[in-house]
Coordinates of C-alpha atoms in Angstrom, one line a residue:
Chain A
M874 CA -18.7 23.2 -48.4
R875 CA -17.2 25.3 -45.7
I876 CA -17.7 22.5 -43.2
L877 CA -16.3 19.9 -45.6
F878 CA -13.1 21.8 -46.1
Y879 CA -12.8 22.4 -42.4
F880 CA -13.6 18.8 -41.6
L881 CA -11.5 16.8 -44.1
P882 CA -8.1 17.8 -42.6
K883 CA -9.4 16.9 -39.1
L884 CA -10.4 13.5 -40.4
A885 CA -6.9 13.0 -41.8
V886 CA -5.3 13.9 -38.5
A887 CA -7.7 11.6 -36.7
A888 CA -6.7 8.7 -39.0
I889 CA -3.0 9.4 -38.4
T890 CA -3.5 9.5 -34.7
M891 CA -5.4 6.2 -34.7
L892 CA -2.6 4.6 -36.7
G893 CA 0.0 5.9 -34.2
V894 CA -2.1 4.6 -31.3
S895 CA -2.4 1.2 -33.0
A896 CA 1.4 1.0 -33.6
L897 CA 2.2 1.9 -30.0
V898 CA -0.3 -0.7 -28.7
F899 CA 1.1 -3.3 -31.0
L900 CA 4.7 -2.7 -30.0
S901 CA 3.8 -2.6 -26.3
L902 CA 2.4 -6.1 -26.4
R903 CA 5.4 -7.4 -28.3
M904 CA 7.5 -6.1 -25.5
I905 CA 5.9 -8.1 -22.7
P906 CA 8.7 -10.1 -21.0
G907 CA 8.9 -13.6 -22.2
G908 CA 6.8 -13.0 -25.3
Y909 CA 3.6 -14.5 -26.6
A910 CA 4.7 -18.2 -26.4
D911 CA 5.5 -17.9 -22.7
V912 CA 2.2 -16.2 -21.9
L913 CA 0.3 -18.8 -23.9
L914 CA 2.1 -22.0 -22.8
G915 CA 3.3 -21.0 -19.3
P916 CA 6.9 -21.2 -18.1
F917 CA 7.7 -24.8 -18.8
V918 CA 7.9 -24.6 -22.6
T919 CA 10.1 -26.6 -24.9
P920 CA 12.0 -24.9 -27.7
E921 CA 10.0 -26.9 -30.2
A922 CA 6.6 -25.8 -28.9
R923 CA 7.9 -22.2 -28.9
E924 CA 8.9 -22.6 -32.5
A925 CA 5.5 -24.1 -33.4
I926 CA 3.7 -21.2 -31.8
A927 CA 5.9 -18.7 -33.5
V928 CA 5.2 -20.2 -36.9
R929 CA 1.5 -20.6 -36.2
Y930 CA 1.0 -17.0 -35.2
G931 CA 3.5 -15.5 -37.7
L932 CA 5.9 -14.4 -35.0
D933 CA 8.9 -15.5 -37.0
Q934 CA 8.2 -12.8 -39.6
P935 CA 9.7 -9.2 -39.5
L936 CA 8.0 -6.9 -37.0
L937 CA 6.6 -4.6 -39.8
I938 CA 4.9 -7.5 -41.6
Q939 CA 3.5 -8.7 -38.3
Y940 CA 2.1 -5.2 -37.6
L941 CA 0.5 -5.0 -41.1
N942 CA -1.0 -8.5 -40.7
W943 CA -2.4 -7.5 -37.4
L944 CA -3.7 -4.2 -38.8
G945 CA -5.4 -6.0 -41.7
A946 CA -7.2 -8.3 -39.3
L947 CA -8.2 -5.3 -37.2
F948 CA -9.9 -3.8 -40.2
Q949 CA -12.0 -7.0 -40.5
G950 CA -13.1 -6.6 -36.9
D951 CA -10.7 -9.3 -35.7
L952 CA -9.4 -8.1 -32.3
G953 CA -8.0 -11.5 -31.3
V954 CA -9.3 -14.3 -29.1
S955 CA -9.5 -14.3 -25.3
M956 CA -7.2 -16.9 -23.9
V957 CA -9.6 -17.5 -21.0
T958 CA -12.9 -17.9 -22.7
R959 CA -11.7 -18.7 -26.2
A960 CA -14.3 -16.3 -27.5
P961 CA -13.6 -13.5 -30.0
V962 CA -12.5 -10.4 -28.0
L963 CA -14.8 -8.1 -30.0
D964 CA -17.9 -10.1 -29.0
E965 CA -16.9 -9.9 -25.4
F966 CA -16.6 -6.1 -25.6
L967 CA -19.8 -5.6 -27.5
R968 CA -21.7 -7.6 -24.9
R969 CA -20.4 -5.4 -22.1
A970 CA -20.6 -2.1 -24.0
P971 CA -24.2 -1.2 -23.1
V972 CA -23.4 -1.4 -19.3
T973 CA -20.6 1.1 -19.7
L974 CA -22.6 3.3 -22.0
E975 CA -25.5 3.5 -19.5
L976 CA -23.1 4.4 -16.7
A977 CA -21.4 7.1 -18.9
L978 CA -24.7 8.6 -19.9
L979 CA -26.0 8.7 -16.3
A980 CA -22.7 10.3 -15.1
L981 CA -22.8 12.9 -17.9
I982 CA -26.4 13.9 -17.2
V983 CA -25.6 14.4 -13.5
A984 CA -22.4 16.3 -14.4
L985 CA -24.2 18.7 -16.7
A986 CA -27.2 19.2 -14.4
G987 CA -24.8 20.1 -11.5
G988 CA -22.0 21.8 -13.3
L989 CA -23.7 24.1 -15.8
P990 CA -25.9 26.1 -13.4
L991 CA -23.2 26.4 -10.7
G992 CA -20.6 27.4 -13.4
I993 CA -22.8 30.1 -14.8
L994 CA -23.6 31.3 -11.2
A995 CA -19.9 31.4 -10.4
G996 CA -19.2 33.3 -13.6
I997 CA -21.8 36.1 -13.2
A998 CA -21.9 36.4 -9.4
P999 CA -20.1 39.4 -7.9
P1000 CA -16.8 38.5 -6.3
D1001 CA -18.0 38.2 -2.7
H1002 CA -21.3 36.5 -3.5
R1003 CA -22.0 33.4 -1.4
G1004 CA -23.2 31.4 -4.3
G1005 CA -19.9 32.1 -6.2
L1006 CA -17.9 30.9 -3.2
L1007 CA -20.0 27.8 -2.9
A1008 CA -19.5 27.0 -6.6
R1009 CA -15.7 27.5 -6.3
L1010 CA -15.7 25.1 -3.3
V1011 CA -17.6 22.5 -5.1
G1012 CA -15.3 22.9 -8.1
A1013 CA -12.2 22.5 -5.8
L1014 CA -13.7 19.5 -4.0
G1015 CA -14.8 17.8 -7.2
A1016 CA -11.4 18.1 -8.9
S1017 CA -9.6 16.9 -5.7
V1018 CA -11.5 13.9 -4.3
P1019 CA -10.5 10.9 -6.3
D1020 CA -13.4 8.7 -7.5
F1021 CA -12.3 5.7 -5.5
V1022 CA -12.3 7.8 -2.3
L1023 CA -15.8 9.1 -2.9
G1024 CA -16.9 5.6 -4.0
S1025 CA -15.5 4.0 -0.9
L1026 CA -17.2 6.6 1.3
L1027 CA -20.6 6.0 -0.5
I1028 CA -20.1 2.2 -0.2
F1029 CA -19.5 2.6 3.6
V1030 CA -22.5 4.9 4.1
F1031 CA -24.9 2.8 2.0
S1032 CA -23.8 -0.6 3.4
V1033 CA -24.1 0.6 7.0
W1034 CA -27.5 2.3 6.5
S1035 CA -29.2 0.2 3.9
L1036 CA -31.0 3.1 2.2
W1037 CA -32.9 2.5 -1.1
L1038 CA -29.7 2.4 -3.2
R1039 CA -27.7 -0.8 -3.5
V1040 CA -24.0 -1.6 -3.8
G1041 CA -23.1 -4.5 -6.1
G1042 CA -25.4 -7.2 -7.5
Y1043 CA -25.8 -5.8 -11.0
V1044 CA -29.1 -6.4 -12.9
G1045 CA -29.7 -5.4 -16.5
P1046 CA -32.1 -2.5 -17.2
I1047 CA -34.4 -4.7 -19.3
E1048 CA -35.1 -7.4 -16.7
D1049 CA -35.5 -4.9 -13.8
P1050 CA -35.4 -1.2 -14.7
V1051 CA -35.9 0.0 -11.1
G1052 CA -33.3 -2.5 -9.7
N1053 CA -30.9 -1.4 -12.4
L1054 CA -31.2 2.2 -11.4
R1055 CA -30.7 1.3 -7.7
V1056 CA -27.4 -0.4 -8.6
M1057 CA -26.2 2.2 -11.1
L1058 CA -27.0 5.4 -9.3
L1059 CA -24.1 5.3 -6.8
P1060 CA -21.3 4.5 -9.4
A1061 CA -22.8 7.2 -11.7
L1062 CA -22.8 9.8 -8.8
T1063 CA -19.2 8.8 -8.0
L1064 CA -18.1 9.3 -11.6
S1065 CA -20.0 12.5 -12.0
L1066 CA -18.3 14.4 -9.2
F1067 CA -15.2 15.0 -11.3
G1068 CA -17.5 15.9 -14.2
I1069 CA -19.4 18.4 -12.2
A1070 CA -16.1 20.1 -11.2
L1071 CA -14.9 20.0 -14.8
V1072 CA -18.0 21.5 -16.3
L1073 CA -18.3 24.0 -13.5
R1074 CA -14.7 25.3 -13.8
T1075 CA -14.8 25.5 -17.6
T1076 CA -18.2 27.2 -17.7
R1077 CA -17.1 29.7 -15.1
D1078 CA -13.9 30.6 -17.0
A1079 CA -15.8 30.8 -20.4
V1080 CA -18.5 33.0 -18.9
L1081 CA -15.9 35.3 -17.2
R1082 CA -14.1 35.6 -20.5
V1083 CA -17.2 36.5 -22.5
M1084 CA -18.3 39.0 -19.8
T1085 CA -15.3 41.2 -20.5
E1086 CA -16.2 41.6 -24.2
G1087 CA -17.6 44.7 -25.8
H1088 CA -21.0 43.4 -26.8
I1089 CA -21.8 42.7 -23.1
T1090 CA -21.1 46.4 -22.3
T1091 CA -23.3 47.4 -25.2
A1092 CA -26.1 45.1 -24.0
L1093 CA -25.8 46.6 -20.5
A1094 CA -25.9 50.1 -21.9
R1095 CA -29.0 49.3 -23.8
G1096 CA -30.6 48.4 -20.4
E1097 CA -31.3 44.7 -21.2
R1098 CA -32.2 42.5 -18.2
P1099 CA -29.3 40.5 -16.8
I1100 CA -31.2 37.2 -17.4
D1101 CA -31.5 38.1 -21.1
I1102 CA -27.9 39.1 -21.4
V1103 CA -26.9 35.7 -19.9
R1104 CA -29.3 33.8 -22.1
L1105 CA -28.7 35.6 -25.4
H1106 CA -25.2 36.9 -25.3
V1107 CA -23.1 35.0 -22.8
L1108 CA -24.1 31.4 -23.0
R1109 CA -23.9 31.0 -26.8
N1110 CA -20.5 32.5 -26.9
A1111 CA -19.3 30.5 -23.9
A1112 CA -20.4 27.2 -25.5
I1113 CA -17.3 26.1 -27.4
P1114 CA -14.9 25.5 -24.5
V1115 CA -17.8 23.8 -22.6
V1116 CA -18.5 21.5 -25.5
T1117 CA -14.8 20.6 -25.7
V1118 CA -14.4 19.5 -22.1
V1119 CA -17.8 17.7 -22.1
T1120 CA -16.9 15.6 -25.1
T1121 CA -13.4 14.8 -23.7
Y1122 CA -15.1 13.8 -20.5
F1123 CA -17.6 11.7 -22.2
G1124 CA -14.9 10.0 -24.3
F1125 CA -13.0 9.3 -21.1
L1126 CA -16.2 7.8 -19.5
L1127 CA -16.9 5.6 -22.5
G1128 CA -13.3 4.2 -22.4
G1129 CA -14.5 2.4 -19.3
A1130 CA -14.2 3.9 -15.9
V1131 CA -11.9 1.1 -14.6
V1132 CA -11.6 2.2 -11.0
V1133 CA -15.3 2.8 -10.4
E1134 CA -16.5 -0.3 -12.3
V1135 CA -14.0 -2.4 -10.2
L1136 CA -15.0 -0.7 -7.0
F1137 CA -18.8 -1.2 -7.5
S1138 CA -18.5 -4.6 -9.4
I1139 CA -20.2 -3.2 -12.5
P1140 CA -19.7 -5.7 -15.3
G1141 CA -18.7 -3.1 -18.0
I1142 CA -15.7 -2.6 -20.3
G1143 CA -13.4 -1.2 -17.6
F1144 CA -14.0 -4.1 -15.2
F1145 CA -13.4 -6.6 -18.1
I1146 CA -10.1 -5.0 -19.1
F1147 CA -8.9 -5.0 -15.5
S1148 CA -9.8 -8.7 -15.1
G1149 CA -8.0 -9.3 -18.4
L1150 CA -4.8 -7.9 -16.9
E1151 CA -5.2 -10.0 -13.7
N1152 CA -5.7 -13.2 -15.8
R1153 CA -2.7 -12.3 -18.0
D1154 CA -5.2 -12.3 -20.9
Y1155 CA -3.4 -9.5 -22.7
A1156 CA -5.4 -9.6 -25.9
I1157 CA -8.2 -8.1 -23.8
V1158 CA -6.0 -5.3 -22.4
Q1159 CA -4.7 -4.6 -25.9
A1160 CA -8.2 -4.5 -27.5
G1161 CA -9.5 -2.4 -24.6
V1162 CA -7.0 0.3 -24.9
L1163 CA -7.4 0.4 -28.7
I1164 CA -11.2 0.6 -28.5
A1165 CA -11.1 3.3 -25.9
A1166 CA -8.6 5.4 -27.9
A1167 CA -10.7 4.9 -31.0
V1168 CA -13.9 6.0 -29.2
F1169 CA -12.0 9.0 -27.8
I1170 CA -10.7 10.1 -31.1
T1171 CA -14.1 9.7 -32.8
I1172 CA -15.9 11.7 -30.1
N1173 CA -13.4 14.5 -30.4
M1174 CA -13.8 14.6 -34.1
L1175 CA -17.6 14.9 -33.6
A1176 CA -16.9 17.8 -31.3
D1177 CA -14.8 19.5 -34.0
L1178 CA -17.9 19.1 -36.3
A1179 CA -20.1 20.5 -33.5
Y1180 CA -17.9 23.7 -33.4
A1181 CA -18.5 24.3 -37.0
L1182 CA -22.3 24.0 -36.4
I1183 CA -22.3 26.2 -33.3
D1184 CA -20.0 29.0 -34.7
P1185 CA -20.5 29.9 -38.4
R1186 CA -17.0 31.6 -38.4
V1187 CA -15.2 28.3 -37.8
G1188 CA -13.6 27.1 -41.0
S1189 CA -14.6 30.1 -43.0
G1190 CA -11.0 31.3 -43.1
R1191 CA -11.7 34.4 -41.0
H1192 CA -11.3 32.8 -37.7
Chain B
M271 CA 7.2 37.9 -5.5
F272 CA 5.9 37.9 -1.9
S273 CA 3.4 40.7 -2.6
I274 CA 1.4 38.0 -4.4
L275 CA 0.8 36.3 -1.1
W276 CA -1.1 39.2 0.3
R277 CA -3.4 39.5 -2.7
L278 CA -4.6 35.9 -2.4
D279 CA -8.2 35.4 -1.2
R280 CA -9.1 33.1 1.7
L281 CA -9.6 29.9 -0.3
S282 CA -6.2 30.3 -2.1
R283 CA -4.3 31.1 1.2
F284 CA -5.9 28.0 2.8
G285 CA -4.8 25.9 -0.1
L286 CA -1.2 27.2 -0.1
G287 CA -1.0 26.8 3.7
L288 CA -2.3 23.2 3.5
L289 CA 0.2 22.3 0.8
I290 CA 3.1 23.7 2.8
F291 CA 1.9 21.9 5.9
L292 CA 1.6 18.5 4.1
I293 CA 4.9 18.7 2.4
L294 CA 6.6 19.6 5.7
L295 CA 4.8 16.8 7.4
G296 CA 5.9 14.3 4.7
L297 CA 9.5 15.6 5.0
V298 CA 10.0 15.6 8.7
G299 CA 7.4 12.8 9.4
P300 CA 10.0 10.0 10.0
H301 CA 11.6 12.2 12.8
L302 CA 8.4 12.9 14.6
P303 CA 7.4 10.8 17.6
L304 CA 4.5 9.2 15.7
G305 CA 5.5 5.6 16.1
D306 CA 7.1 3.1 13.7
P307 CA 5.0 2.7 10.4
M308 CA 6.5 -0.8 9.9
R309 CA 6.2 -2.3 13.4
I310 CA 3.8 -5.2 13.3
G311 CA 1.8 -5.7 16.5
A312 CA 2.4 -2.2 18.0
G313 CA -1.2 -2.5 19.2
P314 CA -4.2 -4.7 18.9
R315 CA -5.5 -5.4 15.4
L316 CA -8.0 -3.0 13.8
T317 CA -8.5 -0.8 16.9
P318 CA -10.5 2.4 16.5
P319 CA -8.8 5.7 16.7
S320 CA -7.6 6.6 20.2
W321 CA -5.0 9.0 21.8
Q322 CA -2.3 6.3 21.4
F323 CA -3.3 5.5 17.8
P324 CA -4.9 8.7 16.4
F325 CA -5.8 6.9 13.1
G326 CA -6.4 3.5 14.7
T327 CA -4.4 0.4 13.8
D328 CA -4.5 -1.8 10.7
E329 CA -5.0 -5.6 10.3
L330 CA -1.5 -6.3 11.4
G331 CA -1.7 -4.0 14.5
R332 CA 0.5 -1.3 12.9
S333 CA -0.2 2.2 13.9
F334 CA -2.0 3.8 10.9
L335 CA -1.0 7.5 11.4
P336 CA 2.8 7.0 10.7
R337 CA 1.8 4.9 7.7
V338 CA -0.4 7.7 6.4
V339 CA 2.4 10.2 6.9
D340 CA 4.8 7.9 5.0
G341 CA 2.1 7.6 2.3
I342 CA 1.9 11.4 1.9
R343 CA 5.6 11.5 1.2
A344 CA 5.4 8.6 -1.3
T345 CA 2.5 10.1 -3.2
F346 CA 4.0 13.6 -3.4
L347 CA 7.5 12.4 -4.2
L348 CA 6.4 9.9 -6.9
S349 CA 4.1 12.4 -8.6
A350 CA 6.5 15.3 -8.4
V351 CA 9.4 13.3 -9.8
A352 CA 7.2 12.1 -12.7
V353 CA 5.7 15.5 -13.4
I354 CA 9.0 17.4 -13.2
I355 CA 10.7 15.0 -15.7
T356 CA 7.7 15.3 -18.0
A357 CA 7.6 19.1 -17.7
V358 CA 11.3 19.4 -18.8
I359 CA 10.7 17.0 -21.8
G360 CA 7.4 18.6 -22.7
T361 CA 8.8 22.1 -22.6
L362 CA 11.7 21.2 -24.8
L363 CA 9.5 19.4 -27.3
G364 CA 6.9 22.2 -27.3
M365 CA 9.5 24.9 -27.8
V366 CA 11.2 23.1 -30.7
S367 CA 7.8 22.4 -32.2
G368 CA 6.5 25.9 -32.0
F369 CA 9.8 27.6 -32.9
F370 CA 10.9 25.5 -35.9
G371 CA 7.5 24.7 -37.3
G372 CA 7.4 22.5 -40.4
F373 CA 8.1 18.8 -40.2
A374 CA 9.4 18.9 -36.6
D375 CA 6.2 20.6 -35.5
Q376 CA 4.0 18.1 -37.3
L377 CA 5.9 15.2 -35.7
V378 CA 5.6 16.6 -32.2
A379 CA 2.0 17.7 -32.5
R380 CA 0.9 14.4 -33.8
G381 CA 2.8 12.6 -31.1
A382 CA 1.0 14.7 -28.5
D383 CA -2.3 13.8 -30.2
I384 CA -1.5 10.1 -30.0
L385 CA -0.5 10.2 -26.3
F386 CA -3.6 12.3 -25.5
A387 CA -5.9 9.6 -27.0
F388 CA -4.8 7.0 -24.4
P389 CA -7.1 7.1 -21.3
A390 CA -4.7 7.4 -18.4
I391 CA -5.8 4.4 -16.3
L392 CA -6.1 2.1 -19.4
A393 CA -2.6 3.2 -20.4
G394 CA -1.7 2.3 -16.9
L395 CA -3.0 -1.3 -17.3
L396 CA -1.1 -1.7 -20.6
I397 CA 2.1 -0.3 -19.1
A398 CA 1.7 -2.6 -16.1
A399 CA 1.3 -5.5 -18.4
V400 CA 4.5 -4.6 -20.2
M401 CA 6.8 -3.4 -17.4
G402 CA 5.1 -5.1 -14.4
P403 CA 3.4 -3.1 -11.7
G404 CA 5.6 -0.7 -9.6
Q405 CA 6.9 2.8 -9.1
I406 CA 8.6 3.0 -12.5
S407 CA 5.4 2.0 -14.3
A408 CA 3.5 4.6 -12.3
I409 CA 5.9 7.3 -13.3
A410 CA 5.6 6.2 -17.0
V411 CA 1.8 6.4 -16.8
I412 CA 1.9 9.9 -15.3
S413 CA 4.3 11.0 -18.0
V414 CA 2.1 9.6 -20.8
A415 CA -0.9 11.3 -19.3
T416 CA 0.6 14.8 -18.7
L417 CA 3.2 15.1 -21.5
P418 CA 0.5 16.3 -24.1
L419 CA -0.6 19.1 -21.7
F420 CA 2.9 20.6 -21.5
I421 CA 3.6 20.1 -25.3
R422 CA 0.3 21.8 -26.3
V423 CA 0.6 24.8 -24.0
V424 CA 4.3 25.5 -24.6
R425 CA 3.8 25.0 -28.4
A426 CA 0.9 27.5 -28.5
V427 CA 2.7 30.1 -26.4
T428 CA 6.0 29.7 -28.4
L429 CA 4.1 30.1 -31.7
G430 CA 2.7 33.4 -30.5
L431 CA 6.3 34.5 -29.5
A432 CA 8.1 33.3 -32.6
S433 CA 7.1 36.2 -34.8
R434 CA 7.6 38.9 -32.2
G435 CA 10.2 41.6 -32.7
F436 CA 12.7 40.7 -30.0
I437 CA 12.9 37.1 -31.3
V438 CA 13.4 38.2 -34.9
A439 CA 16.0 40.7 -33.7
A440 CA 17.9 38.0 -31.8
Q441 CA 17.9 35.8 -34.9
V442 CA 19.1 38.7 -37.1
A443 CA 21.9 39.4 -34.6
G444 CA 23.1 35.9 -35.2
A445 CA 21.9 34.0 -32.1
S446 CA 21.7 30.2 -32.6
P447 CA 18.3 28.6 -32.4
W448 CA 19.3 27.0 -29.1
R449 CA 20.3 30.4 -27.7
V450 CA 17.1 32.0 -28.9
M451 CA 15.0 29.3 -27.3
M452 CA 16.9 29.2 -24.0
V453 CA 17.6 32.9 -23.4
H454 CA 14.7 34.6 -25.2
I455 CA 11.7 32.2 -25.3
L456 CA 12.1 30.2 -22.1
P457 CA 11.7 33.1 -19.7
N458 CA 8.5 34.1 -21.5
I459 CA 6.9 30.7 -21.3
I460 CA 8.0 29.7 -17.8
G461 CA 4.8 31.2 -16.2
A462 CA 2.6 29.0 -18.5
V463 CA 4.7 26.0 -17.6
I464 CA 4.4 26.6 -13.9
V465 CA 0.6 26.9 -14.2
Q466 CA 0.6 23.6 -16.1
L467 CA 2.9 22.1 -13.6
T468 CA 0.5 22.5 -10.7
Y469 CA -2.4 21.0 -12.7
A470 CA -0.2 18.1 -13.9
L471 CA 0.9 17.5 -10.3
S472 CA -2.7 17.1 -9.2
I473 CA -3.4 14.8 -12.1
G474 CA -0.3 12.8 -11.3
M475 CA -1.3 12.4 -7.7
I476 CA -4.8 11.2 -8.8
I477 CA -3.3 8.7 -11.3
E478 CA -0.7 7.5 -8.8
S479 CA -3.2 6.9 -6.1
A480 CA -5.7 5.2 -8.5
L481 CA -3.0 2.9 -9.8
S482 CA -1.9 2.1 -6.2
F483 CA -5.5 1.5 -5.3
L484 CA -5.8 -1.1 -8.1
G485 CA -2.6 -2.7 -6.8
L486 CA -0.5 -1.5 -9.8
G487 CA 1.5 1.4 -8.1
V488 CA 3.7 1.3 -5.0
Q489 CA 4.1 -2.3 -3.8
P490 CA 4.1 -3.5 -0.2
P491 CA 5.7 -3.2 2.3
Y492 CA 6.0 0.4 1.1
A493 CA 2.8 2.4 1.0
S494 CA 1.3 5.5 -0.8
L495 CA -2.0 7.0 0.1
G496 CA -3.7 5.0 -2.7
S497 CA -2.3 1.6 -1.5
L498 CA -3.3 2.4 2.1
L499 CA -6.8 2.9 0.8
R500 CA -6.7 -0.4 -1.0
Q501 CA -5.5 -2.1 2.1
G502 CA -8.2 -0.4 4.2
S503 CA -11.1 -1.1 1.7
A504 CA -11.0 -4.8 2.6
Y505 CA -12.1 -3.8 6.2
L506 CA -14.4 -1.0 5.2
T507 CA -17.5 -2.0 7.1
F508 CA -15.9 -2.8 10.5
A509 CA -12.8 -0.7 10.4
P510 CA -13.8 2.4 8.4
W511 CA -11.2 4.6 9.9
L512 CA -8.5 3.2 7.6
V513 CA -10.3 4.3 4.5
L514 CA -11.7 7.5 5.9
S515 CA -8.4 8.7 7.3
S516 CA -6.2 7.9 4.2
G517 CA -9.0 9.1 1.8
A518 CA -9.4 12.4 3.6
V519 CA -5.7 13.0 3.7
L520 CA -5.3 12.1 0.0
S521 CA -8.2 14.4 -1.0
A522 CA -6.8 17.2 1.1
A523 CA -3.4 16.8 -0.5
I524 CA -4.8 16.9 -4.0
M525 CA -7.1 19.9 -3.1
S526 CA -4.1 21.8 -1.7
V527 CA -2.3 21.4 -5.0
N528 CA -5.4 22.4 -7.0
L529 CA -6.1 25.5 -4.9
T530 CA -2.5 26.6 -5.1
G531 CA -2.7 26.0 -8.9
D532 CA -5.7 28.3 -9.1
A533 CA -3.9 30.9 -7.1
V534 CA -0.8 30.7 -9.3
R535 CA -3.0 31.0 -12.4
D536 CA -5.0 33.9 -11.1
A537 CA -1.7 35.7 -10.2
L538 CA 0.0 35.0 -13.6
E539 CA -2.9 35.4 -16.0
P540 CA -5.6 37.4 -14.2
L541 CA -9.2 36.9 -15.5
K542 CA -11.3 39.7 -14.0
G543 CA -15.0 39.1 -13.8
R544 CA -17.6 41.8 -14.0
S545 CA -20.9 42.4 -12.2
L546 CA -24.2 42.5 -14.2
T547 CA -25.8 44.9 -11.8

């Protein structure tokens, strides 16, 4: 009951947000110079052909009606048709989604495995401790080196010294699991550097904040071992901000890491959307932005639900 | 003010020094005897770094060092312009939202939610489709990505201030809402805005360079650090100095902003740790 009353308003806000996103995306595509007929038929278009296209796609109707029609089609899973392949856009996206999902999961695992321990270390280490300084340095580097810089560097290193990992030449995980890992590891590492920094900095801040609270003093006074204090008192209380950034980061990864997928020629969603822009196949760009925003909003809603499960006070009216 | 400088630790002082150095370099770069960034055939094509060409030459024989210095200015300038415009708009919206509450608040907060749901680079692709690639598009993308940050922080701080005694007293004394916001609230939120400004600047620089790297930002013959990297990545295996030099300078520039941001935040909202032993 508590969770339901807490969650329903969040659901309503998410629905409103999604509606706003869809309206903006719809409007933006109507604002493309030249309009749909020019994009579809090219520059040498007769007024009659333009008219015919307008009638056929309902472009002669008021904007609001057009939007509602478009929204209605959206609810039936109709995201439009690719002008290049003539296939439904949704199918094209679903076909590529597993690639992006795998990349996102790999990057997330590396980010957590690297960021959490370093962040806790930076949070509990005394100010002049060498580990704490190292953690801060990794945090600063990870937040500062853009993914395409790190990616280019890795591509250079691994194309000059052909180590075990590979650059480009994607193979699916089912045909060749080992080969798939050889291809995916570098882009995943590239993506995860920012994640490591993000998790590290958030964990450090959260741990520092918890450490100043009264119950830590009490635990210290009771003579509990430092490792127990961290495990029992600090981590649980520091969890919420960490969950927040991890979900935001994961939502961002699922939206298709355009730059990294383009750089490493990984045939995922991000690469697909970018090629859509290059081919002036705007239905793909439109659908891509919409899907990414929807995924992002859904993931954040799930995070809200997770808070209520982690912290019994959330939504009880006393928080 | 300057006493803060002496309390900084080594890492923060390094970051601040690097930031000042890079900004000065970008500003006075064109007047330094580095060579002409646009002169084609100043040397042989794609020569490795030497005393004459410290960062080597590119595929048209242009000296790469002055191009990188030009790129520093373009990257900083474009991101700074975008972020400062966004900060002003976001601060106003956030203050109105937190101070008035009610319908205005709902409108602004939901608007921020909507903008926040757009992944920055994908929004960049959409905006490039609508407005065409270029500097104005890049500024728009940076604004879309960083506006929610300003709105959310300013709104939260303003909400906390709105019920405080000195605000209520000003209202009772007959001050207009505009005067209350500008004279009484703004000085109390400016610290939070500055902290947010440094983070937004680093986000802006990352977005600008990523867009330029994809060919959607600064257009040739002008160059930003991102477009230089794009240019160099075609010759990565046999002329790696192009990518390595522009990538290193770009990373250093973003890191200097980040470290300065950390220092500003530590100075304005200190968060003291404690030892477990």
